[in-house]
Structures are given as structure tokens and as C-alpha cells.
mmCIF file with all atom_site columns, C-alpha atoms and ligand atoms in Angstrom:
data_model
loop_
_atom_site.group_PDB
_atom_site.id
_atom_site.type_symbol
_atom_site.label_atom_id
_atom_site.label_alt_id
_atom_site.label_comp_id
_atom_site.label_asym_id
_atom_site.label_entity_id
_atom_site.label_seq_id
_atom_site.pdbx_PDB_ins_code
_atom_site.Cartn_x
_atom_site.Cartn_y
_atom_site.Cartn_z
_atom_site.occupancy
_atom_site.B_iso_or_equiv
_atom_site.pdbx_formal_charge
_atom_site.auth_seq_id
_atom_site.auth_comp_id
_atom_site.auth_asym_id
_atom_site.auth_atom_id
_atom_site.pdbx_PDB_model_num
ATOM   1   C CA  . MET A 1 1   ? -70.778 5.764   21.949 1.00 70.00 ? 1   MET A CA  1
ATOM   2   C CA  . SER A 1 2   ? -71.980 5.531   25.606 1.00 84.00 ? 2   SER A CA  1
ATOM   3   C CA  . ASP A 1 3   ? -70.997 6.761   28.754 1.00 91.00 ? 3   ASP A CA  1
ATOM   4   C CA  . SER A 1 4   ? -68.207 4.955   30.154 1.00 93.00 ? 4   SER A CA  1
ATOM   5   C CA  . GLY A 1 5   ? -68.966 2.466   32.956 1.00 96.00 ? 5   GLY A CA  1
ATOM   6   C CA  . LEU A 1 6   ? -68.202 2.663   36.490 1.00 97.00 ? 6   LEU A CA  1
ATOM   7   C CA  . LEU A 1 7   ? -64.845 1.538   37.865 1.00 98.00 ? 7   LEU A CA  1
ATOM   8   C CA  . ILE A 1 8   ? -66.216 -0.390  41.190 1.00 98.00 ? 8   ILE A CA  1
ATOM   9   C CA  . VAL A 1 9   ? -63.308 -1.244  43.833 1.00 98.00 ? 9   VAL A CA  1
ATOM   10  C CA  . VAL A 1 10  ? -64.063 -3.228  46.623 1.00 97.00 ? 10  VAL A CA  1
ATOM   11  C CA  . SER A 1 11  ? -61.707 -3.938  49.418 1.00 96.00 ? 11  SER A CA  1
ATOM   12  C CA  . GLY A 1 12  ? -62.083 -5.398  53.001 1.00 95.00 ? 12  GLY A CA  1
ATOM   13  C CA  . PRO A 1 13  ? -60.241 -8.228  54.932 1.00 92.00 ? 13  PRO A CA  1
ATOM   14  C CA  . SER A 1 14  ? -60.552 -11.968 53.950 1.00 86.00 ? 14  SER A CA  1
ATOM   15  C CA  . GLY A 1 15  ? -63.471 -13.339 55.278 1.00 87.00 ? 15  GLY A CA  1
ATOM   16  C CA  . ALA A 1 16  ? -65.541 -9.987  55.190 1.00 91.00 ? 16  ALA A CA  1
ATOM   17  C CA  . GLY A 1 17  ? -67.763 -11.401 52.608 1.00 92.00 ? 17  GLY A CA  1
ATOM   18  C CA  . LYS A 1 18  ? -66.525 -9.581  49.854 1.00 93.00 ? 18  LYS A CA  1
ATOM   19  C CA  . GLY A 1 19  ? -66.969 -12.421 47.314 1.00 92.00 ? 19  GLY A CA  1
ATOM   20  C CA  . THR A 1 20  ? -70.484 -12.961 48.326 1.00 95.00 ? 20  THR A CA  1
ATOM   21  C CA  . ILE A 1 21  ? -71.583 -9.488  48.272 1.00 97.00 ? 21  ILE A CA  1
ATOM   22  C CA  . CYS A 1 22  ? -69.759 -9.039  44.757 1.00 96.00 ? 22  CYS A CA  1
ATOM   23  C CA  . ASP A 1 23  ? -71.542 -11.829 43.295 1.00 95.00 ? 23  ASP A CA  1
ATOM   24  C CA  . ALA A 1 24  ? -75.003 -10.797 44.495 1.00 97.00 ? 24  ALA A CA  1
ATOM   25  C CA  . LEU A 1 25  ? -74.017 -7.615  42.847 1.00 97.00 ? 25  LEU A CA  1
ATOM   26  C CA  . ARG A 1 26  ? -73.192 -9.143  39.725 1.00 95.00 ? 26  ARG A CA  1
ATOM   27  C CA  . GLN A 1 27  ? -76.775 -11.008 39.805 1.00 96.00 ? 27  GLN A CA  1
ATOM   28  C CA  . ARG A 1 28  ? -78.399 -7.886  40.240 1.00 96.00 ? 28  ARG A CA  1
ATOM   29  C CA  . PHE A 1 29  ? -76.501 -5.599  37.775 1.00 96.00 ? 29  PHE A CA  1
ATOM   30  C CA  . PRO A 1 30  ? -75.834 -7.504  34.615 1.00 94.00 ? 30  PRO A CA  1
ATOM   31  C CA  . ASN A 1 31  ? -73.751 -4.764  33.200 1.00 96.00 ? 31  ASN A CA  1
ATOM   32  C CA  . ILE A 1 32  ? -71.003 -5.738  35.905 1.00 97.00 ? 32  ILE A CA  1
ATOM   33  C CA  . HIS A 1 33  ? -68.028 -7.346  34.680 1.00 96.00 ? 33  HIS A CA  1
ATOM   34  C CA  . TYR A 1 34  ? -65.506 -8.989  37.016 1.00 95.00 ? 34  TYR A CA  1
ATOM   35  C CA  . SER A 1 35  ? -61.810 -8.101  36.817 1.00 96.00 ? 35  SER A CA  1
ATOM   36  C CA  . ILE A 1 36  ? -59.883 -11.561 37.081 1.00 96.00 ? 36  ILE A CA  1
ATOM   37  C CA  . SER A 1 37  ? -56.650 -10.681 39.074 1.00 96.00 ? 37  SER A CA  1
ATOM   38  C CA  . MET A 1 38  ? -53.309 -12.307 38.391 1.00 97.00 ? 38  MET A CA  1
ATOM   39  C CA  . THR A 1 39  ? -51.462 -13.567 41.518 1.00 98.00 ? 39  THR A CA  1
ATOM   40  C CA  . THR A 1 40  ? -48.288 -15.733 42.334 1.00 98.00 ? 40  THR A CA  1
ATOM   41  C CA  . ARG A 1 41  ? -50.009 -17.256 45.358 1.00 96.00 ? 41  ARG A CA  1
ATOM   42  C CA  . ASN A 1 42  ? -51.011 -21.066 45.207 1.00 95.00 ? 42  ASN A CA  1
ATOM   43  C CA  . PRO A 1 43  ? -54.401 -22.028 44.039 1.00 96.00 ? 43  PRO A CA  1
ATOM   44  C CA  . ARG A 1 44  ? -56.813 -22.926 47.025 1.00 90.00 ? 44  ARG A CA  1
ATOM   45  C CA  . PRO A 1 45  ? -58.783 -26.179 47.102 1.00 90.00 ? 45  PRO A CA  1
ATOM   46  C CA  . GLY A 1 46  ? -61.551 -25.431 44.580 1.00 94.00 ? 46  GLY A CA  1
ATOM   47  C CA  . GLU A 1 47  ? -60.188 -22.548 43.012 1.00 95.00 ? 47  GLU A CA  1
ATOM   48  C CA  . VAL A 1 48  ? -59.877 -22.348 39.304 1.00 96.00 ? 48  VAL A CA  1
ATOM   49  C CA  . ASN A 1 49  ? -57.120 -20.806 37.095 1.00 97.00 ? 49  ASN A CA  1
ATOM   50  C CA  . GLY A 1 50  ? -58.866 -17.966 34.770 1.00 96.00 ? 50  GLY A CA  1
ATOM   51  C CA  . THR A 1 51  ? -62.118 -18.066 36.993 1.00 94.00 ? 51  THR A CA  1
ATOM   52  C CA  . ASN A 1 52  ? -60.923 -16.829 40.785 1.00 92.00 ? 52  ASN A CA  1
ATOM   53  C CA  . TYR A 1 53  ? -57.644 -15.694 39.473 1.00 96.00 ? 53  TYR A CA  1
ATOM   54  C CA  . TYR A 1 54  ? -55.075 -16.231 36.734 1.00 97.00 ? 54  TYR A CA  1
ATOM   55  C CA  . PHE A 1 55  ? -52.203 -18.084 38.754 1.00 98.00 ? 55  PHE A CA  1
ATOM   56  C CA  . THR A 1 56  ? -48.617 -17.457 37.483 1.00 98.00 ? 56  THR A CA  1
ATOM   57  C CA  . THR A 1 57  ? -44.929 -17.518 38.719 1.00 97.00 ? 57  THR A CA  1
ATOM   58  C CA  . ASN A 1 58  ? -43.098 -14.679 39.868 1.00 97.00 ? 58  ASN A CA  1
ATOM   59  C CA  . GLU A 1 59  ? -41.130 -14.606 36.770 1.00 97.00 ? 59  GLU A CA  1
ATOM   60  C CA  . HIS A 1 60  ? -43.930 -14.031 34.572 1.00 98.00 ? 60  HIS A CA  1
ATOM   61  C CA  . PHE A 1 61  ? -45.517 -11.290 37.270 1.00 98.00 ? 61  PHE A CA  1
ATOM   62  C CA  . GLU A 1 62  ? -42.520 -9.676  37.117 1.00 97.00 ? 62  GLU A CA  1
ATOM   63  C CA  . GLU A 1 63  ? -41.766 -9.521  33.236 1.00 98.00 ? 63  GLU A CA  1
ATOM   64  C CA  . LEU A 1 64  ? -45.498 -8.285  33.029 1.00 98.00 ? 64  LEU A CA  1
ATOM   65  C CA  . LEU A 1 65  ? -44.598 -5.608  35.780 1.00 97.00 ? 65  LEU A CA  1
ATOM   66  C CA  . THR A 1 66  ? -42.063 -4.330  33.355 1.00 98.00 ? 66  THR A CA  1
ATOM   67  C CA  . GLN A 1 67  ? -44.406 -4.153  30.445 1.00 97.00 ? 67  GLN A CA  1
ATOM   68  C CA  . ASP A 1 68  ? -46.804 -1.702  32.357 1.00 96.00 ? 68  ASP A CA  1
ATOM   69  C CA  . ALA A 1 69  ? -49.539 -4.647  31.990 1.00 97.00 ? 69  ALA A CA  1
ATOM   70  C CA  . PHE A 1 70  ? -51.135 -4.023  35.214 1.00 98.00 ? 70  PHE A CA  1
ATOM   71  C CA  . LEU A 1 71  ? -53.559 -0.916  36.193 1.00 98.00 ? 71  LEU A CA  1
ATOM   72  C CA  . GLU A 1 72  ? -52.361 -1.616  39.946 1.00 98.00 ? 72  GLU A CA  1
ATOM   73  C CA  . HIS A 1 73  ? -50.347 -4.406  41.675 1.00 97.00 ? 73  HIS A CA  1
ATOM   74  C CA  . ALA A 1 74  ? -49.236 -5.200  45.204 1.00 94.00 ? 74  ALA A CA  1
ATOM   75  C CA  . LYS A 1 75  ? -47.657 -7.660  47.383 1.00 91.00 ? 75  LYS A CA  1
ATOM   76  C CA  . VAL A 1 76  ? -49.858 -9.309  49.881 1.00 82.00 ? 76  VAL A CA  1
ATOM   77  C CA  . TYR A 1 77  ? -48.528 -11.719 52.271 1.00 76.00 ? 77  TYR A CA  1
ATOM   78  C CA  . ASP A 1 78  ? -45.431 -12.249 50.181 1.00 90.00 ? 78  ASP A CA  1
ATOM   79  C CA  . HIS A 1 79  ? -47.194 -13.100 46.885 1.00 96.00 ? 79  HIS A CA  1
ATOM   80  C CA  . TYR A 1 80  ? -47.935 -10.811 44.022 1.00 97.00 ? 80  TYR A CA  1
ATOM   81  C CA  . TYR A 1 81  ? -51.474 -9.655  43.251 1.00 96.00 ? 81  TYR A CA  1
ATOM   82  C CA  . GLY A 1 82  ? -52.391 -7.499  40.314 1.00 97.00 ? 82  GLY A CA  1
ATOM   83  C CA  . THR A 1 83  ? -55.350 -6.140  38.090 1.00 98.00 ? 83  THR A CA  1
ATOM   84  C CA  . PRO A 1 84  ? -54.541 -6.637  33.996 1.00 97.00 ? 84  PRO A CA  1
ATOM   85  C CA  . LYS A 1 85  ? -55.085 -3.378  32.823 1.00 96.00 ? 85  LYS A CA  1
ATOM   86  C CA  . LYS A 1 86  ? -56.260 -4.078  29.212 1.00 96.00 ? 86  LYS A CA  1
ATOM   87  C CA  . TYR A 1 87  ? -59.493 -5.738  30.045 1.00 96.00 ? 87  TYR A CA  1
ATOM   88  C CA  . VAL A 1 88  ? -60.477 -3.152  32.551 1.00 97.00 ? 88  VAL A CA  1
ATOM   89  C CA  . TYR A 1 89  ? -60.193 -0.176  30.109 1.00 96.00 ? 89  TYR A CA  1
ATOM   90  C CA  . GLN A 1 90  ? -61.842 -2.168  27.486 1.00 96.00 ? 90  GLN A CA  1
ATOM   91  C CA  . MET A 1 91  ? -64.844 -2.787  29.570 1.00 96.00 ? 91  MET A CA  1
ATOM   92  C CA  . LEU A 1 92  ? -65.096 0.865   30.399 1.00 96.00 ? 92  LEU A CA  1
ATOM   93  C CA  . GLN A 1 93  ? -64.985 2.078   27.028 1.00 95.00 ? 93  GLN A CA  1
ATOM   94  C CA  . GLU A 1 94  ? -67.877 -0.338  25.999 1.00 95.00 ? 94  GLU A CA  1
ATOM   95  C CA  . GLY A 1 95  ? -69.939 1.352   28.727 1.00 95.00 ? 95  GLY A CA  1
ATOM   96  C CA  . LYS A 1 96  ? -69.718 -1.688  30.919 1.00 96.00 ? 96  LYS A CA  1
ATOM   97  C CA  . HIS A 1 97  ? -69.150 -1.697  34.689 1.00 97.00 ? 97  HIS A CA  1
ATOM   98  C CA  . ILE A 1 98  ? -65.752 -3.306  36.143 1.00 98.00 ? 98  ILE A CA  1
ATOM   99  C CA  . MET A 1 99  ? -65.381 -4.625  39.281 1.00 98.00 ? 99  MET A CA  1
ATOM   100 C CA  . LEU A 1 100 ? -62.184 -5.165  41.253 1.00 97.00 ? 100 LEU A CA  1
ATOM   101 C CA  . GLU A 1 101 ? -62.089 -6.777  44.357 1.00 94.00 ? 101 GLU A CA  1
ATOM   102 C CA  . ILE A 1 102 ? -58.489 -5.933  45.577 1.00 93.00 ? 102 ILE A CA  1
ATOM   103 C CA  . ASP A 1 103 ? -56.657 -4.658  48.950 1.00 90.00 ? 103 ASP A CA  1
ATOM   104 C CA  . ILE A 1 104 ? -55.990 -1.291  50.102 1.00 93.00 ? 104 ILE A CA  1
ATOM   105 C CA  . GLN A 1 105 ? -52.589 -0.770  48.502 1.00 93.00 ? 105 GLN A CA  1
ATOM   106 C CA  . GLY A 1 106 ? -54.326 -1.547  45.159 1.00 95.00 ? 106 GLY A CA  1
ATOM   107 C CA  . ALA A 1 107 ? -57.065 0.764   45.807 1.00 97.00 ? 107 ALA A CA  1
ATOM   108 C CA  . MET A 1 108 ? -54.970 3.515   46.439 1.00 97.00 ? 108 MET A CA  1
ATOM   109 C CA  . GLN A 1 109 ? -53.404 3.104   43.278 1.00 97.00 ? 109 GLN A CA  1
ATOM   110 C CA  . VAL A 1 110 ? -56.505 2.800   41.259 1.00 98.00 ? 110 VAL A CA  1
ATOM   111 C CA  . LYS A 1 111 ? -57.866 6.143   43.075 1.00 97.00 ? 111 LYS A CA  1
ATOM   112 C CA  . GLU A 1 112 ? -54.569 8.178   41.580 1.00 97.00 ? 112 GLU A CA  1
ATOM   113 C CA  . LYS A 1 113 ? -55.367 6.631   38.116 1.00 95.00 ? 113 LYS A CA  1
ATOM   114 C CA  . TYR A 1 114 ? -58.512 6.791   37.711 1.00 96.00 ? 114 TYR A CA  1
ATOM   115 C CA  . PRO A 1 115 ? -60.406 9.163   40.349 1.00 95.00 ? 115 PRO A CA  1
ATOM   116 C CA  . GLN A 1 116 ? -63.797 8.671   39.226 1.00 95.00 ? 116 GLN A CA  1
ATOM   117 C CA  . CYS A 1 117 ? -63.759 5.075   40.651 1.00 97.00 ? 117 CYS A CA  1
ATOM   118 C CA  . VAL A 1 118 ? -66.028 4.343   43.257 1.00 98.00 ? 118 VAL A CA  1
ATOM   119 C CA  . LEU A 1 119 ? -64.364 2.760   46.278 1.00 98.00 ? 119 LEU A CA  1
ATOM   120 C CA  . ILE A 1 120 ? -66.242 0.665   48.509 1.00 98.00 ? 120 ILE A CA  1
ATOM   121 C CA  . TYR A 1 121 ? -64.861 -0.996  51.660 1.00 98.00 ? 121 TYR A CA  1
ATOM   122 C CA  . ILE A 1 122 ? -66.669 -4.052  53.260 1.00 97.00 ? 122 ILE A CA  1
ATOM   123 C CA  . VAL A 1 123 ? -65.956 -4.944  57.160 1.00 96.00 ? 123 VAL A CA  1
ATOM   124 C CA  . PRO A 1 124 ? -67.382 -7.365  59.637 1.00 95.00 ? 124 PRO A CA  1
ATOM   125 C CA  . PRO A 1 125 ? -68.812 -5.829  62.730 1.00 95.00 ? 125 PRO A CA  1
ATOM   126 C CA  . SER A 1 126 ? -66.012 -6.716  65.131 1.00 95.00 ? 126 SER A CA  1
ATOM   127 C CA  . LYS A 1 127 ? -62.574 -8.416  65.073 1.00 94.00 ? 127 LYS A CA  1
ATOM   128 C CA  . ALA A 1 128 ? -64.264 -11.262 66.942 1.00 95.00 ? 128 ALA A CA  1
ATOM   129 C CA  . VAL A 1 129 ? -66.704 -12.013 64.134 1.00 95.00 ? 129 VAL A CA  1
ATOM   130 C CA  . LEU A 1 130 ? -64.205 -11.598 61.295 1.00 94.00 ? 130 LEU A CA  1
ATOM   131 C CA  . GLU A 1 131 ? -62.068 -14.175 63.419 1.00 94.00 ? 131 GLU A CA  1
ATOM   132 C CA  . ALA A 1 132 ? -64.933 -16.585 63.671 1.00 94.00 ? 132 ALA A CA  1
ATOM   133 C CA  . ARG A 1 133 ? -65.511 -16.481 59.968 1.00 92.00 ? 133 ARG A CA  1
ATOM   134 C CA  . LEU A 1 134 ? -61.979 -16.927 59.088 1.00 93.00 ? 134 LEU A CA  1
ATOM   135 C CA  . ARG A 1 135 ? -61.750 -19.864 61.341 1.00 93.00 ? 135 ARG A CA  1
ATOM   136 C CA  . GLY A 1 136 ? -65.336 -21.207 59.659 1.00 91.00 ? 136 GLY A CA  1
ATOM   137 C CA  . ARG A 1 137 ? -63.916 -21.396 56.243 1.00 87.00 ? 137 ARG A CA  1
ATOM   138 C CA  . HIS A 1 138 ? -61.152 -24.189 57.460 1.00 87.00 ? 138 HIS A CA  1
ATOM   139 C CA  . THR A 1 139 ? -58.718 -22.941 54.757 1.00 83.00 ? 139 THR A CA  1
ATOM   140 C CA  . ASP A 1 140 ? -56.113 -20.742 56.934 1.00 86.00 ? 140 ASP A CA  1
ATOM   141 C CA  . SER A 1 141 ? -53.565 -22.201 59.625 1.00 91.00 ? 141 SER A CA  1
ATOM   142 C CA  . ASP A 1 142 ? -53.641 -20.068 63.017 1.00 93.00 ? 142 ASP A CA  1
ATOM   143 C CA  . GLU A 1 143 ? -50.547 -18.259 61.882 1.00 93.00 ? 143 GLU A CA  1
ATOM   144 C CA  . VAL A 1 144 ? -52.391 -16.938 58.644 1.00 90.00 ? 144 VAL A CA  1
ATOM   145 C CA  . ILE A 1 145 ? -55.530 -16.114 60.646 1.00 93.00 ? 145 ILE A CA  1
ATOM   146 C CA  . ALA A 1 146 ? -53.578 -14.302 63.297 1.00 94.00 ? 146 ALA A CA  1
ATOM   147 C CA  . GLY A 1 147 ? -51.931 -12.264 60.424 1.00 91.00 ? 147 GLY A CA  1
ATOM   148 C CA  . ARG A 1 148 ? -55.147 -11.449 58.628 1.00 90.00 ? 148 ARG A CA  1
ATOM   149 C CA  . LEU A 1 149 ? -56.542 -10.342 61.833 1.00 94.00 ? 149 LEU A CA  1
ATOM   150 C CA  . ALA A 1 150 ? -53.498 -7.854  62.540 1.00 93.00 ? 150 ALA A CA  1
ATOM   151 C CA  . LYS A 1 151 ? -53.792 -6.645  58.742 1.00 90.00 ? 151 LYS A CA  1
ATOM   152 C CA  . ALA A 1 152 ? -57.588 -5.924  59.135 1.00 92.00 ? 152 ALA A CA  1
ATOM   153 C CA  . SER A 1 153 ? -56.954 -4.009  62.341 1.00 94.00 ? 153 SER A CA  1
ATOM   154 C CA  . ALA A 1 154 ? -54.089 -2.016  60.631 1.00 93.00 ? 154 ALA A CA  1
ATOM   155 C CA  . GLU A 1 155 ? -56.292 -1.315  57.523 1.00 92.00 ? 155 GLU A CA  1
ATOM   156 C CA  . LEU A 1 156 ? -58.995 0.361   59.788 1.00 92.00 ? 156 LEU A CA  1
ATOM   157 C CA  . GLU A 1 157 ? -56.867 3.539   59.395 1.00 92.00 ? 157 GLU A CA  1
ATOM   158 C CA  . TRP A 1 158 ? -57.280 3.436   55.427 1.00 93.00 ? 158 TRP A CA  1
ATOM   159 C CA  . ILE A 1 159 ? -61.406 3.402   55.284 1.00 94.00 ? 159 ILE A CA  1
ATOM   160 C CA  . SER A 1 160 ? -61.965 7.273   55.313 1.00 95.00 ? 160 SER A CA  1
ATOM   161 C CA  . LYS A 1 161 ? -60.079 7.156   52.053 1.00 96.00 ? 161 LYS A CA  1
ATOM   162 C CA  . TYR A 1 162 ? -62.890 5.287   50.523 1.00 98.00 ? 162 TYR A CA  1
ATOM   163 C CA  . ASP A 1 163 ? -66.212 6.508   49.115 1.00 98.00 ? 163 ASP A CA  1
ATOM   164 C CA  . TYR A 1 164 ? -68.571 4.005   51.111 1.00 98.00 ? 164 TYR A CA  1
ATOM   165 C CA  . LEU A 1 165 ? -68.351 2.064   54.041 1.00 98.00 ? 165 LEU A CA  1
ATOM   166 C CA  . ILE A 1 166 ? -70.710 -1.472  54.421 1.00 97.00 ? 166 ILE A CA  1
ATOM   167 C CA  . ILE A 1 167 ? -70.354 -3.120  57.650 1.00 96.00 ? 167 ILE A CA  1
ATOM   168 C CA  . ASN A 1 168 ? -71.337 -6.707  56.882 1.00 96.00 ? 168 ASN A CA  1
ATOM   169 C CA  . ASP A 1 169 ? -73.033 -7.879  59.941 1.00 95.00 ? 169 ASP A CA  1
ATOM   170 C CA  . ASP A 1 170 ? -76.247 -9.341  58.393 1.00 96.00 ? 170 ASP A CA  1
ATOM   171 C CA  . LEU A 1 171 ? -75.216 -10.366 54.770 1.00 96.00 ? 171 LEU A CA  1
ATOM   172 C CA  . ASN A 1 172 ? -78.736 -9.200  53.149 1.00 97.00 ? 172 ASN A CA  1
ATOM   173 C CA  . THR A 1 173 ? -78.507 -5.838  54.506 1.00 98.00 ? 173 THR A CA  1
ATOM   174 C CA  . ALA A 1 174 ? -74.905 -5.325  53.652 1.00 98.00 ? 174 ALA A CA  1
ATOM   175 C CA  . ILE A 1 175 ? -75.753 -6.635  50.035 1.00 98.00 ? 175 ILE A CA  1
ATOM   176 C CA  . GLU A 1 176 ? -79.087 -4.027  49.774 1.00 98.00 ? 176 GLU A CA  1
ATOM   177 C CA  . ASP A 1 177 ? -76.348 -1.298  50.971 1.00 98.00 ? 177 ASP A CA  1
ATOM   178 C CA  . ALA A 1 178 ? -73.905 -2.201  48.216 1.00 98.00 ? 178 ALA A CA  1
ATOM   179 C CA  . ALA A 1 179 ? -76.891 -2.163  45.815 1.00 98.00 ? 179 ALA A CA  1
ATOM   180 C CA  . ALA A 1 180 ? -78.195 1.255   46.983 1.00 98.00 ? 180 ALA A CA  1
ATOM   181 C CA  . VAL A 1 181 ? -74.787 2.613   46.348 1.00 98.00 ? 181 VAL A CA  1
ATOM   182 C CA  . LEU A 1 182 ? -74.030 1.232   42.883 1.00 98.00 ? 182 LEU A CA  1
ATOM   183 C CA  . GLN A 1 183 ? -77.877 2.476   42.065 1.00 97.00 ? 183 GLN A CA  1
ATOM   184 C CA  . ALA A 1 184 ? -77.159 5.937   42.940 1.00 97.00 ? 184 ALA A CA  1
ATOM   185 C CA  . GLU A 1 185 ? -73.311 6.091   41.317 1.00 97.00 ? 185 GLU A CA  1
ATOM   186 C CA  . GLU A 1 186 ? -75.092 4.915   38.193 1.00 96.00 ? 186 GLU A CA  1
ATOM   187 C CA  . LYS A 1 187 ? -77.137 7.841   38.015 1.00 96.00 ? 187 LYS A CA  1
ATOM   188 C CA  . LYS A 1 188 ? -74.606 10.541  38.947 1.00 96.00 ? 188 LYS A CA  1
ATOM   189 C CA  . ALA A 1 189 ? -75.123 13.282  36.217 1.00 95.00 ? 189 ALA A CA  1
ATOM   190 C CA  . ASP A 1 190 ? -71.157 14.045  35.921 1.00 92.00 ? 190 ASP A CA  1
ATOM   191 C CA  . ARG A 1 191 ? -70.537 10.963  34.356 1.00 91.00 ? 191 ARG A CA  1
ATOM   192 C CA  . LEU A 1 192 ? -73.510 10.680  31.857 1.00 95.00 ? 192 LEU A CA  1
ATOM   193 C CA  . THR A 1 193 ? -72.110 12.957  29.356 1.00 94.00 ? 193 THR A CA  1
ATOM   194 C CA  . HIS A 1 194 ? -73.394 11.168  26.338 1.00 94.00 ? 194 HIS A CA  1
ATOM   195 C CA  . ARG A 1 195 ? -76.729 10.479  27.787 1.00 95.00 ? 195 ARG A CA  1
ATOM   196 C CA  . ILE A 1 196 ? -77.115 14.360  28.522 1.00 96.00 ? 196 ILE A CA  1
ATOM   197 C CA  . ALA A 1 197 ? -76.429 15.138  24.922 1.00 96.00 ? 197 ALA A CA  1
ATOM   198 C CA  . VAL A 1 198 ? -79.137 12.643  23.794 1.00 96.00 ? 198 VAL A CA  1
ATOM   199 C CA  . LEU A 1 199 ? -81.595 14.431  26.303 1.00 96.00 ? 199 LEU A CA  1
ATOM   200 C CA  . LYS A 1 200 ? -80.864 17.725  24.731 1.00 96.00 ? 200 LYS A CA  1
ATOM   201 C CA  . GLU A 1 201 ? -81.298 16.569  21.144 1.00 96.00 ? 201 GLU A CA  1
ATOM   202 C CA  . GLN A 1 202 ? -84.952 15.265  22.440 1.00 96.00 ? 202 GLN A CA  1
ATOM   203 C CA  . TYR A 1 203 ? -85.444 18.324  23.861 1.00 96.00 ? 203 TYR A CA  1
ATOM   204 C CA  . LYS A 1 204 ? -84.879 20.547  20.813 1.00 94.00 ? 204 LYS A CA  1
HETATM 205 P P1  . 5GP B 2 .   ? -56.851 -14.165 48.670 1.00 69.27 ? 301 5GP B P1  1
HETATM 206 O O1  . 5GP B 2 .   ? -55.309 -14.531 48.594 1.00 69.27 ? 301 5GP B O1  1
HETATM 207 O O2  . 5GP B 2 .   ? -57.287 -14.282 50.095 1.00 69.27 ? 301 5GP B O2  1
HETATM 208 O O3  . 5GP B 2 .   ? -57.564 -14.360 47.582 1.00 69.27 ? 301 5GP B O3  1
HETATM 209 O O4  . 5GP B 2 .   ? -56.452 -12.453 48.848 1.00 69.27 ? 301 5GP B O4  1
HETATM 210 C C1  . 5GP B 2 .   ? -55.609 -11.894 49.741 1.00 69.27 ? 301 5GP B C1  1
HETATM 211 C C2  . 5GP B 2 .   ? -55.852 -10.445 49.492 1.00 69.27 ? 301 5GP B C2  1
HETATM 212 O O5  . 5GP B 2 .   ? -55.390 -9.778  47.984 1.00 69.27 ? 301 5GP B O5  1
HETATM 213 C C3  . 5GP B 2 .   ? -57.313 -9.683  49.414 1.00 69.27 ? 301 5GP B C3  1
HETATM 214 O O6  . 5GP B 2 .   ? -57.304 -8.624  50.302 1.00 69.27 ? 301 5GP B O6  1
HETATM 215 C C4  . 5GP B 2 .   ? -57.694 -9.568  48.089 1.00 69.27 ? 301 5GP B C4  1
HETATM 216 O O7  . 5GP B 2 .   ? -58.741 -8.359  48.026 1.00 69.27 ? 301 5GP B O7  1
HETATM 217 C C5  . 5GP B 2 .   ? -56.342 -8.914  47.497 1.00 69.27 ? 301 5GP B C5  1
HETATM 218 N N1  . 5GP B 2 .   ? -56.325 -9.020  46.109 1.00 69.27 ? 301 5GP B N1  1
HETATM 219 C C6  . 5GP B 2 .   ? -56.968 -10.032 45.214 1.00 69.27 ? 301 5GP B C6  1
HETATM 220 N N2  . 5GP B 2 .   ? -56.570 -9.463  43.923 1.00 69.27 ? 301 5GP B N2  1
HETATM 221 C C7  . 5GP B 2 .   ? -55.682 -8.410  44.006 1.00 69.27 ? 301 5GP B C7  1
HETATM 222 C C8  . 5GP B 2 .   ? -55.150 -7.670  42.887 1.00 69.27 ? 301 5GP B C8  1
HETATM 223 O O8  . 5GP B 2 .   ? -55.336 -7.870  41.829 1.00 69.27 ? 301 5GP B O8  1
HETATM 224 N N3  . 5GP B 2 .   ? -54.721 -6.622  43.580 1.00 69.27 ? 301 5GP B N3  1
HETATM 225 C C9  . 5GP B 2 .   ? -54.379 -6.463  44.704 1.00 69.27 ? 301 5GP B C9  1
HETATM 226 N N4  . 5GP B 2 .   ? -53.916 -4.772  44.819 1.00 69.27 ? 301 5GP B N4  1
HETATM 227 N N5  . 5GP B 2 .   ? -54.720 -7.024  45.815 1.00 69.27 ? 301 5GP B N5  1
HETATM 228 C C10 . 5GP B 2 .   ? -55.567 -8.155  45.616 1.00 69.27 ? 301 5GP B C10 1
#
């Protein structure tokens, strides 16, 4: 038996640097496993099925919804996104941390179902910086970029529902900040029931 792992939920606008920060955290905390979401959107160039996402059809996604196969799901820009439930609970039970990179709608559903989760919001320091990063990716049309910027502004209202806010101005600082959050969360006494029981034995 071990204490269950941390369910870490990371959100923030596309272009916030979530992916880079999450990759750095996974290198630093080998106990973190990444939940691969399922989506009905098309793969972007370079994206691999089963690595970036499980890409699927609307029909298949809706069938899985009827089977209650998702911990959370949302429709973002007319496409479904969801977190397959089984893998998440399996990892937590095995004492491993699981990291979800999902949008706010999904994060709120996770908080509802698993209140012990750790919610982290990552945001660039300004709309201008976000826009420059999105344009620099050369993946989205002007229309898509405008939509992402509008969404980022609207989402600021939700940040206070999160446990931690990381402003990604300087990437290395943002990574250090996020690592500090996880280091502290790992040591919270109220989730270390098993560890405390072992200590009690050792102190007998
Ligand atoms: P993108 O299409 O740029 O990869 O992702 C668009 C948005 O969907 C991002 O905000 C991303 O965090 C979110 N997203 C990705 N996977 C999931 C998921 O499984 N559930 C939810 N709710 N959002 C997701």
C-alpha cells in the first residue's frame, strides 16, 4: 500500500507554455505520468496519435460518453476533448502522480469529482505576449488566433478557482515556480496517511 499520487491539473491559454512547463516537470519528477486526452479535432503537423492525443471521431467519442468513460470532458472550439478515466485512477491508486493538461471547463469538473486535485493555471504576462507567441507558432489562422485571445481574456475570471497561478514571463522562472508547487504538495501531511502510519510503527 502507498499513499495515492497527486492529481495535477494544468490549464491556461494555448500558447501559455503549458506543454513546455509540463515536460520540464515530468523530467524533474519521474513519478509524474501524463494523461493522454482524447479529442475529435484533427492532428496538427507533427502530432502523433497516442502520444499527443488519442484522435477519434465524434461518433466514437459520443459512444464513450454514454459509457461514462471520461473523468471530464468539454467542447472546445467545436471539438470534443476528454480525459479517459481508467488510467487516471489506476495511476493514483499506484501512488503515481498524474498530470492533466486540460481547459477550465474540464478542470472544474475534476475539482468537483476529486477535490484533492492540485489546480495550476499558467498564463503569459499579457495579451500582447500571448498573441506574439501564438503568431510565432505559425499553426493557427488569424481567425483562430482572435478566438484564442478572446477566450484567454474571458478565462481570467476563473483563475481564482485554481490553487496556483504561474505567470510565464521567463520560462525558467515559471518552471521553478511550478516545481516548488509540486514539492510542497508532495509533502502535505493530510495526503500522507500511509507514510504517517509507517512512521508511527517506527516510533513505537
Ligand atoms: P489544443 O487543440 O490546442 O491542443 O487544445 C485546446 C484546448 O483544449 C486547450 O486549452 C487544452 O488544454 C484543452 N484540452 C486538451 N485536452 C483536454 C481534455 O482532455 N479535456 C479538456 N477539458 N480540455 C482539454
